[in-house]
Protein backbone atom coordinates (compact mmCIF):
# COMPACT_ATOMS: atom_id res chain seq x y z
CA UNK A 1 -71.29 -40.19 -208.12
CA UNK A 2 -74.90 -40.43 -206.95
CA UNK A 3 -77.65 -39.67 -209.43
CA UNK A 4 -81.15 -38.31 -208.79
CA UNK A 5 -84.35 -38.61 -210.81
CA UNK A 6 -86.69 -35.73 -209.93
CA UNK A 7 -90.42 -35.44 -210.60
CA UNK A 8 -93.04 -32.73 -210.30
CA UNK A 9 -96.60 -33.98 -210.81
CA UNK A 10 -100.09 -32.44 -210.55
CA UNK A 11 -102.40 -34.83 -208.68
CA UNK A 12 -106.13 -34.40 -208.21
CA UNK A 13 -106.95 -34.11 -204.51
CA UNK A 14 -109.55 -36.84 -205.06
CA UNK A 15 -106.70 -39.13 -206.20
CA UNK A 16 -104.41 -38.56 -203.21
CA UNK A 17 -104.98 -42.03 -201.77
CA UNK A 18 -104.65 -43.70 -205.20
CA UNK A 19 -101.37 -41.84 -205.78
CA UNK A 20 -100.14 -42.90 -202.34
CA UNK A 21 -101.03 -46.53 -203.09
CA UNK A 22 -99.14 -46.35 -206.39
CA UNK A 23 -96.12 -44.83 -204.62
CA UNK A 24 -96.15 -47.64 -202.04
CA UNK A 25 -95.98 -50.17 -204.88
CA UNK A 26 -93.37 -48.27 -206.91
CA UNK A 27 -90.85 -47.53 -204.13
CA UNK A 28 -89.89 -51.16 -203.42
CA UNK A 29 -89.63 -51.85 -207.16
CA UNK A 30 -87.12 -49.02 -207.57
CA UNK A 31 -85.19 -50.13 -204.49
CA UNK A 32 -85.10 -53.75 -205.68
CA UNK A 33 -83.53 -52.39 -208.88
CA UNK A 34 -80.77 -50.41 -207.19
CA UNK A 35 -82.28 -47.17 -205.86
CA UNK A 36 -80.89 -45.95 -202.55
CA UNK A 37 -84.02 -44.05 -201.56
CA UNK A 38 -87.41 -42.98 -202.90
CA UNK A 39 -89.12 -39.84 -201.59
CA UNK A 40 -92.71 -38.75 -202.30
CA UNK A 41 -94.00 -35.44 -200.96
CA UNK A 42 -97.51 -33.91 -201.07
CA UNK A 43 -97.51 -30.13 -201.48
CA UNK A 44 -98.38 -28.15 -198.35
CA UNK A 45 -96.84 -24.68 -198.67
CA UNK A 46 -96.50 -24.24 -202.43
CA UNK A 47 -97.32 -20.64 -203.34
CA UNK A 48 -98.21 -19.31 -206.76
CA UNK A 49 -95.48 -17.19 -208.28
CA UNK A 50 -95.53 -14.05 -210.35
CA UNK A 51 -93.17 -15.32 -213.05
CA UNK A 52 -92.76 -19.03 -212.28
CA UNK A 53 -93.62 -21.52 -209.54
CA UNK A 54 -94.31 -25.18 -208.95
CA UNK A 55 -98.07 -24.68 -209.54
CA UNK A 56 -97.47 -22.70 -212.71
CA UNK A 57 -94.96 -25.22 -214.05
CA UNK A 58 -97.51 -28.06 -214.06
CA UNK A 59 -100.51 -25.84 -214.92
CA UNK A 60 -102.07 -26.77 -211.58
CA UNK A 61 -105.87 -26.79 -211.43
CA UNK A 62 -107.72 -25.57 -208.30
CA UNK A 63 -108.66 -29.12 -207.29
CA UNK A 64 -105.07 -30.42 -207.53
CA UNK A 65 -101.91 -30.51 -205.42
CA UNK A 66 -98.29 -30.53 -206.57
CA UNK A 67 -96.36 -33.69 -205.73
CA UNK A 68 -92.57 -33.37 -205.60
CA UNK A 69 -90.67 -36.66 -205.70
CA UNK A 70 -87.18 -37.98 -206.22
CA UNK A 71 -85.26 -41.22 -206.43
CA UNK A 72 -81.60 -41.41 -205.41
CA UNK A 73 -79.41 -43.91 -207.22
CA UNK A 74 -75.75 -44.83 -206.54
CA UNK A 75 -74.80 -43.75 -210.09
CA UNK A 76 -76.28 -42.91 -213.48
CA UNK A 77 -75.22 -46.33 -214.75
CA UNK A 78 -77.17 -48.09 -211.97
CA UNK A 79 -80.11 -45.79 -212.65
CA UNK A 80 -80.15 -46.51 -216.39
CA UNK A 81 -80.29 -50.26 -215.84
CA UNK A 82 -82.47 -50.10 -212.74
CA UNK A 83 -85.07 -47.76 -214.26
CA UNK A 84 -85.32 -49.90 -217.40
CA UNK A 85 -85.84 -53.04 -215.33
CA UNK A 86 -88.27 -51.33 -212.96
CA UNK A 87 -90.47 -50.10 -215.81
CA UNK A 88 -90.79 -53.70 -217.04
CA UNK A 89 -91.92 -54.97 -213.64
CA UNK A 90 -95.34 -56.63 -213.71
CA UNK A 91 -96.42 -54.71 -210.60
CA UNK A 92 -96.54 -51.53 -212.72
CA UNK A 93 -98.97 -53.05 -215.26
CA UNK A 94 -102.19 -51.89 -213.50
CA UNK A 95 -101.04 -48.27 -213.76
CA UNK A 96 -100.47 -48.35 -217.52
CA UNK A 97 -104.21 -47.84 -218.12
CA UNK A 98 -105.12 -45.64 -215.17
CA UNK A 99 -102.44 -43.40 -213.67
CA UNK A 100 -103.63 -41.38 -210.64
CA UNK A 101 -102.14 -38.17 -212.13
CA UNK A 102 -101.95 -36.29 -215.42
CA UNK A 103 -98.73 -37.55 -216.99
CA UNK A 104 -98.89 -34.95 -219.76
CA UNK A 105 -98.16 -32.23 -217.19
CA UNK A 106 -95.51 -34.18 -215.31
CA UNK A 107 -92.03 -32.64 -215.24
CA UNK A 108 -89.08 -34.95 -214.76
CA UNK A 109 -85.35 -35.14 -215.24
CA UNK A 110 -82.13 -36.78 -214.17
CA UNK A 111 -79.50 -34.90 -212.16
CA UNK A 112 -75.91 -35.41 -211.10
CA UNK A 113 -75.66 -34.80 -207.38
CA UNK A 114 -73.45 -31.84 -206.49
CA UNK A 115 -73.79 -31.80 -202.71
CA UNK A 116 -75.26 -34.03 -200.00
CA UNK A 117 -74.90 -33.03 -196.37
């Protein structure tokens, strides 16, 4: 059964290009380690909610945009091994000191896929 890692991240608008550059480095690393696909999206129509919303969930600041991303893996087993190996890849080293987003407000999780049409 396919497995999905999902991410919701607040990114400063000034860091959009830096985030995009990081994503272009990360995607091939994940795919080399078994991912089927990697999707990165930059918020466009992401309204504030009254009770909850994407902006509220990451405590979005006025100068930030919500990024919604996911990685599809063939299975949780492939993901567990692939993610571990990907995180050890030397190409990630430059981002250990300077991530282009606030990781403390990042929301992430792993999901079993129920439906894919």
